[in-house]
Short mmCIF file of C-alpha atoms in Angstrom, two decimals:
data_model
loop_
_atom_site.label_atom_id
_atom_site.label_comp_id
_atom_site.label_asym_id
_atom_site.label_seq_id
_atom_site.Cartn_x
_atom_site.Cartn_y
_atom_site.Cartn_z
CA UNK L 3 0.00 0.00 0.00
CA UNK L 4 1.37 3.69 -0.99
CA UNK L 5 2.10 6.09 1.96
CA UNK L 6 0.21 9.20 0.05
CA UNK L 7 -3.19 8.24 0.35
CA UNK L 8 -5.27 7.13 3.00
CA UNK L 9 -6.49 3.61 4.88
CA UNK L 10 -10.60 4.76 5.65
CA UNK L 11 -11.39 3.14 8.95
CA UNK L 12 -15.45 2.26 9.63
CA UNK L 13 -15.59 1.66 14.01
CA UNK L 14 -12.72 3.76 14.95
CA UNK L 15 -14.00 5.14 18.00
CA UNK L 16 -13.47 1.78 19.95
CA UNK L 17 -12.20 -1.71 20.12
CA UNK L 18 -10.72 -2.97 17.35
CA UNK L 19 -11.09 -0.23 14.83
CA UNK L 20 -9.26 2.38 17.28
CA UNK L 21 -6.52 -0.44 18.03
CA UNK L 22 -6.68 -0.51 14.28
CA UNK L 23 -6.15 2.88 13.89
CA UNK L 24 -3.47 3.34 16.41
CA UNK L 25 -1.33 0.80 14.65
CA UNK L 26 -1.66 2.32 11.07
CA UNK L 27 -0.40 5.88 12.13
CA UNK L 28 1.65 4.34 14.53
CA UNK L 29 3.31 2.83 11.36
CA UNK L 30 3.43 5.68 9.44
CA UNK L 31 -0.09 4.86 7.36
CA UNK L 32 -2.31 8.21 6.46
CA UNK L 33 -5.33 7.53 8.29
CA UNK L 34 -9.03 8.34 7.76
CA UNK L 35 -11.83 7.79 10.07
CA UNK L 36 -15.67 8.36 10.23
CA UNK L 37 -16.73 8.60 13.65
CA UNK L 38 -19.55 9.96 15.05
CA UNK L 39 -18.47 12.38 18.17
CA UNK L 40 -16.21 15.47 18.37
CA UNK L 41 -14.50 14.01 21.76
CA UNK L 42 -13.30 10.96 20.20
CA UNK L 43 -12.41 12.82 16.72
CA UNK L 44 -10.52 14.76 18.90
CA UNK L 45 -8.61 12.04 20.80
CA UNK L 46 -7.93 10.33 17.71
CA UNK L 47 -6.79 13.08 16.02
CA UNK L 48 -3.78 13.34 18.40
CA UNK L 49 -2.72 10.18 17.12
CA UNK L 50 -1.95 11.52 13.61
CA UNK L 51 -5.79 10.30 12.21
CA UNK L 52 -7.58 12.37 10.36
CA UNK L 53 -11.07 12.19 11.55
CA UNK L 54 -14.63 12.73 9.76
CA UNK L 55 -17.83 13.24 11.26
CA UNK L 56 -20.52 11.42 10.19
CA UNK L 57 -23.23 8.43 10.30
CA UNK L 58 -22.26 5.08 8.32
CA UNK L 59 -26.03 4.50 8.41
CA UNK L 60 -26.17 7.19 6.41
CA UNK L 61 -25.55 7.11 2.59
CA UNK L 62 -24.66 10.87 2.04
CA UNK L 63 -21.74 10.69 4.98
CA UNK L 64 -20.55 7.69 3.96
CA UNK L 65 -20.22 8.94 0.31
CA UNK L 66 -18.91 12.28 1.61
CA UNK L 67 -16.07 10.57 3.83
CA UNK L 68 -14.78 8.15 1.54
CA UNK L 69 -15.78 10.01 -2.29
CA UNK L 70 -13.86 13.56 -0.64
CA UNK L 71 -10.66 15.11 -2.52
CA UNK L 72 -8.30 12.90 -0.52
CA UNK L 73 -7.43 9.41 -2.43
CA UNK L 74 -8.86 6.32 -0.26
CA UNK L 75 -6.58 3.04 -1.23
CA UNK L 76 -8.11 0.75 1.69
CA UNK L 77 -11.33 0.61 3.42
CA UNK L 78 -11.09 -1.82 6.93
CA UNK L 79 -14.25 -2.15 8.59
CA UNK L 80 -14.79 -3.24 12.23
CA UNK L 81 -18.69 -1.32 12.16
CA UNK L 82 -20.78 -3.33 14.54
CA UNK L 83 -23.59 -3.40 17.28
CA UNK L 84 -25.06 -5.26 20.21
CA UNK L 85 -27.71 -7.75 19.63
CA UNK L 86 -29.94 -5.31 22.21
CA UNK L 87 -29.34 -2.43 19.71
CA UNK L 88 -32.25 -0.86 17.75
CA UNK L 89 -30.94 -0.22 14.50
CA UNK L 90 -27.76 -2.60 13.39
CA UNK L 91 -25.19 -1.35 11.92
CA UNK L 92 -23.63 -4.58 11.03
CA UNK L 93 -25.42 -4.62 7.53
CA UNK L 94 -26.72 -1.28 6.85
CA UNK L 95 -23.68 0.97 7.67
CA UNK L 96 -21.19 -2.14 5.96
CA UNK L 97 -23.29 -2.16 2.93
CA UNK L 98 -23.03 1.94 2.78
CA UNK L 99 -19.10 1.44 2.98
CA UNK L 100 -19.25 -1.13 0.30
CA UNK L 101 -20.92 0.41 -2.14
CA UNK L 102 -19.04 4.09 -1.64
CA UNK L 103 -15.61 1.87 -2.00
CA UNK L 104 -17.23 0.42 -5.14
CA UNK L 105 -17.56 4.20 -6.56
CA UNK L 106 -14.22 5.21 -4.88
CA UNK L 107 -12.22 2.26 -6.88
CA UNK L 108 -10.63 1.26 -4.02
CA UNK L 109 -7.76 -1.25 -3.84
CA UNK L 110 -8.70 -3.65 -0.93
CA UNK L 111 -11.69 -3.80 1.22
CA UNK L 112 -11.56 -5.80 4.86
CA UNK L 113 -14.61 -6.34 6.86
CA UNK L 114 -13.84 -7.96 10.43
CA UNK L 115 -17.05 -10.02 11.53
CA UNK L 116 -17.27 -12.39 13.97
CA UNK L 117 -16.40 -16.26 14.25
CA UNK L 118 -20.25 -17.89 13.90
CA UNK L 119 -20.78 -15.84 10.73
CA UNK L 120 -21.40 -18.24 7.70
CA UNK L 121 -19.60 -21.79 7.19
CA UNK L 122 -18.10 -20.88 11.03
CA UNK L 123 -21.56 -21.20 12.41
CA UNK L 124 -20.68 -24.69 13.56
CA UNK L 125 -17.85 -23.19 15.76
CA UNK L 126 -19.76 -21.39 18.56
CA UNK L 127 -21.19 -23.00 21.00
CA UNK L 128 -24.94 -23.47 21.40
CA UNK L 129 -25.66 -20.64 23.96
CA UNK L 130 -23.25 -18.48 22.12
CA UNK L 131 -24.30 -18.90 19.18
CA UNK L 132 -27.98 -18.45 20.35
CA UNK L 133 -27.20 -14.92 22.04
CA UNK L 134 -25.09 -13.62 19.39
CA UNK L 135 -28.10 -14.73 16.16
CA UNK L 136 -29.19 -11.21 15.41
CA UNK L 137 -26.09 -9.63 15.25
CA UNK L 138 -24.46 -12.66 13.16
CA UNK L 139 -27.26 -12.74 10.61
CA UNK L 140 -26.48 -8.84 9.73
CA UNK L 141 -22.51 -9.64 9.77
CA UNK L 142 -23.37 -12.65 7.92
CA UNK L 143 -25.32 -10.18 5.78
CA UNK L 144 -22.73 -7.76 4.81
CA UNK L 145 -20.00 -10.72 3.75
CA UNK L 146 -22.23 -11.72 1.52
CA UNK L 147 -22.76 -7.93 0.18
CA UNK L 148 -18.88 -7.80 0.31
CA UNK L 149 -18.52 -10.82 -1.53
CA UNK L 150 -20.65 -10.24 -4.27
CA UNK L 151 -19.29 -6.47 -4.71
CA UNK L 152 -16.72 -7.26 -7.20
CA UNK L 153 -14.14 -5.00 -4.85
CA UNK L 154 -10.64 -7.51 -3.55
CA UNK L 155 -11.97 -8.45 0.15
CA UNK L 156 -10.52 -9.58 3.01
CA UNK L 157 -13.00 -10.90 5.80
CA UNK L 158 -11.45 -11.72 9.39
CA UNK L 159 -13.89 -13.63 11.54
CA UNK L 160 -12.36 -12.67 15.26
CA UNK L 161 -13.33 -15.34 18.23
CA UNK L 162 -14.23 -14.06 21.79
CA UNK L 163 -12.03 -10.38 21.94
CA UNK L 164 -10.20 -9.50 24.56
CA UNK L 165 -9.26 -5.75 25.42
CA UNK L 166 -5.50 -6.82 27.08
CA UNK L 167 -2.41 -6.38 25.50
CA UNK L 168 -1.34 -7.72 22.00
CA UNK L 169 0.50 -11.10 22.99
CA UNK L 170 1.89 -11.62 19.57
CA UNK L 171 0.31 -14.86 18.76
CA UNK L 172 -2.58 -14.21 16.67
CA UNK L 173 -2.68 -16.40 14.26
CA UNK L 174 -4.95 -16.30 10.68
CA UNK L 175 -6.55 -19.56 9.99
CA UNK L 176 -9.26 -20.62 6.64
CA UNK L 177 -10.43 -23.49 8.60
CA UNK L 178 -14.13 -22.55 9.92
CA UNK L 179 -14.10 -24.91 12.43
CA UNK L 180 -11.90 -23.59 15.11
CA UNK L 181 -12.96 -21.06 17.79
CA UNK L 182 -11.49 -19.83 21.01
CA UNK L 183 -10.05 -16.00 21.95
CA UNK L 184 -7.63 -13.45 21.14
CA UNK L 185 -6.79 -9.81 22.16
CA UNK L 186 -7.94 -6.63 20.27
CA UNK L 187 -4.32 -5.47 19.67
CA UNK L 188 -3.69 -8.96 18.17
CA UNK L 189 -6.66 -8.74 15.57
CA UNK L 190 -5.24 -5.05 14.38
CA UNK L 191 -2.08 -6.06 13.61
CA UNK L 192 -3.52 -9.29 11.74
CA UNK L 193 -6.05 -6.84 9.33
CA UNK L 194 -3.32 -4.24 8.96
CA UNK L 195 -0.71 -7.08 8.00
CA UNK L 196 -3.42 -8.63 5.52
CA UNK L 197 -3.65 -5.19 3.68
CA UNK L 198 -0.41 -5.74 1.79
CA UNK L 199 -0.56 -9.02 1.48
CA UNK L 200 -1.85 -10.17 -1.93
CA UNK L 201 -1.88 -14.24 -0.50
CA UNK L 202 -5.26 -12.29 1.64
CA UNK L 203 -6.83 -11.18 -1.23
CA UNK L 204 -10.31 -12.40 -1.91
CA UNK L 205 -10.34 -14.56 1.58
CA UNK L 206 -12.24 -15.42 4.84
CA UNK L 207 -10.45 -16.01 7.56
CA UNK L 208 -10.52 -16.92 11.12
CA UNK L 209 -8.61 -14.95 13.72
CA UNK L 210 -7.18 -16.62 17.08
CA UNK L 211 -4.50 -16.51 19.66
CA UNK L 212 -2.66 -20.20 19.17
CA UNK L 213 -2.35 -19.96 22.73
CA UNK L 214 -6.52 -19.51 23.68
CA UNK L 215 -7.98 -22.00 21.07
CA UNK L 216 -10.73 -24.14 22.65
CA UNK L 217 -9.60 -27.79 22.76
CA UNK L 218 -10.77 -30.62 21.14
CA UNK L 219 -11.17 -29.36 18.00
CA UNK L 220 -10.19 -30.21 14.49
CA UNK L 221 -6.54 -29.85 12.72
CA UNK L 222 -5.71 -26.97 11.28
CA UNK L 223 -3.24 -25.02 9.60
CA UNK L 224 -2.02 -21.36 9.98
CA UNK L 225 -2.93 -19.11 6.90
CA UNK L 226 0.10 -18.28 5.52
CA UNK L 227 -0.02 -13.93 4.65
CA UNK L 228 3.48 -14.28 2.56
CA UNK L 229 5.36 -11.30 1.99
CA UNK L 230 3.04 -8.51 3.01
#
C-alpha cells in the first residue's frame, strides 16, 4: 500500500477499529476515520488520524467521507452493534461502505465479523451462538454484500475479543471450524498485516490466539499472509 493516500477506517471510536487505527499511524499509514463524536475525533486526532464526522447508516456521509478530494486506497471495517441495539449497523452501515468503495475504486476492502458468521456457524457454542443470532445474521449479511461487490476483500472472523495487551500470537486460519479467543491489539495487527498481502486477497479467515484455542477441536493449519 502507498504512503500518500489514505487507509478509511469504519468503528474507529473503539475496540478494534481504534486499536486498528493506532497501529496504522503508529506505522506511518495516512489515516481516515468516520466517527460519530467530536471528543473521540478529537482524541484520535492526536494520534496523527484524520477524523470525519458522520453516520455510516447514512448514505450521504458515507459517500462524503470516503468520495472527498483525498485518495482512499483501503477501506477496513470493524462497524458493529449489540444484539440489544435498535438499528444494526452490522449490515446497513457495511453495505453503505461497500458500495461508496465500489464508486471510490478502491484497492482492498476488509470487513472484520465475527467467528459464527457463515460456514463458522458450527464453531460457537450453542448458547453463544444463540445470544449472538441477530447480530451474526447482519454480519453474515454484509460478507455476503462484500462478496458479491466485485471490490478484492478480506474478511477476518475474530473469536471471543479481549481488550488486554497484544500477545503476539494471533494467528490467521481458513479453517471454519476452530474457535477460542484473542486480544484486540492482536486482531489489528492481523487486518493491517493482511492489507499488503496479496496471499489475503479475496479470503475469509478466522482470527485466534494459538495460545486460547478451545480444545478438542479439528486440525488446522495457519494461513500463511506471505510477503506482506
Amino acid at each position: 500500500m502507498s504512503t500518500t493516500s489514505y487507509i478509511f477506517v469504519a468503528g474507529a471510536s473503539r475496540g478494534v477499529g481504534q486499536e486498528i487505527a493506532k497501529y496504522l499511524t503508529a506505522h506511518n499509514m495516512k489515516v481516515k476515520a468516520l466517527l460519530r463524536t467530536e471528543v473521540v475525533a478529537k482524541e484520535l486526532e492526536a494520534i496523527g488520524v484524520h477524523p470525519v464526522l458522520g453516520d455510516a447508516l447514512k448514505v450521504d456521509d458515507v459517500e462524503k467521507a470516503i468520495l472527498g478530494n483525498e485518495p482512499i486506497q483501503a477501506v477496513i471495517s470493524t462497524l458493529g452493534g449489540l444484539p440489544t441495539d435498535g438499528v444494526k449497523p452490522d449490515f446497513i452501515g457495511n453495505k453503505n461502505l461497500i458500495d461508496a468503495a465500489v464508486k471510490a475504486k478502491v484497492q482492498k476492502f476488509i470487513l472484520v465479523t465475527s467467528i459464527g458468521c457463515g460456514d463458522s456457524v458450527g464453531a460457537l457454542p450453542p448458547q453463544a451462538l444463540e445470544a449472538l443470532k441477530p447480530v451474526l445474521i447482519e454480519k453474515e449479511k454484509a460478507e455476503q454484500h462484500l462478496i458479491n461487490s466485485g471490490l478484492n476483500y478480506t474478511i477476518i472472523r475474530p473469536g471471543g475479543l479481549k481488550s488486554e495487551p497484544a500477545t503476539g500470537n494471533g494467528i490467521l486460519t481458513a479453517e471454519p471450524r476452530i474457535v477460542g479467543s484473542i486480544h484486540r491489539a492482536d486482531v489489528a495487527e492481523l487486518v493491517c498485516r493482511c492489507l499488503n498481502s496479496t496471499n489475503a486477497n479475496n479470503q475469509i479467515l478466522s482470527a485466534l490466539d494459538k495460545n486460547m484455542i478451545y480444545p478438542g477441536l479439528p486440525e488446522f493449519v495457519e494461513f500463511d499472509l506471505g510477503n506482506w
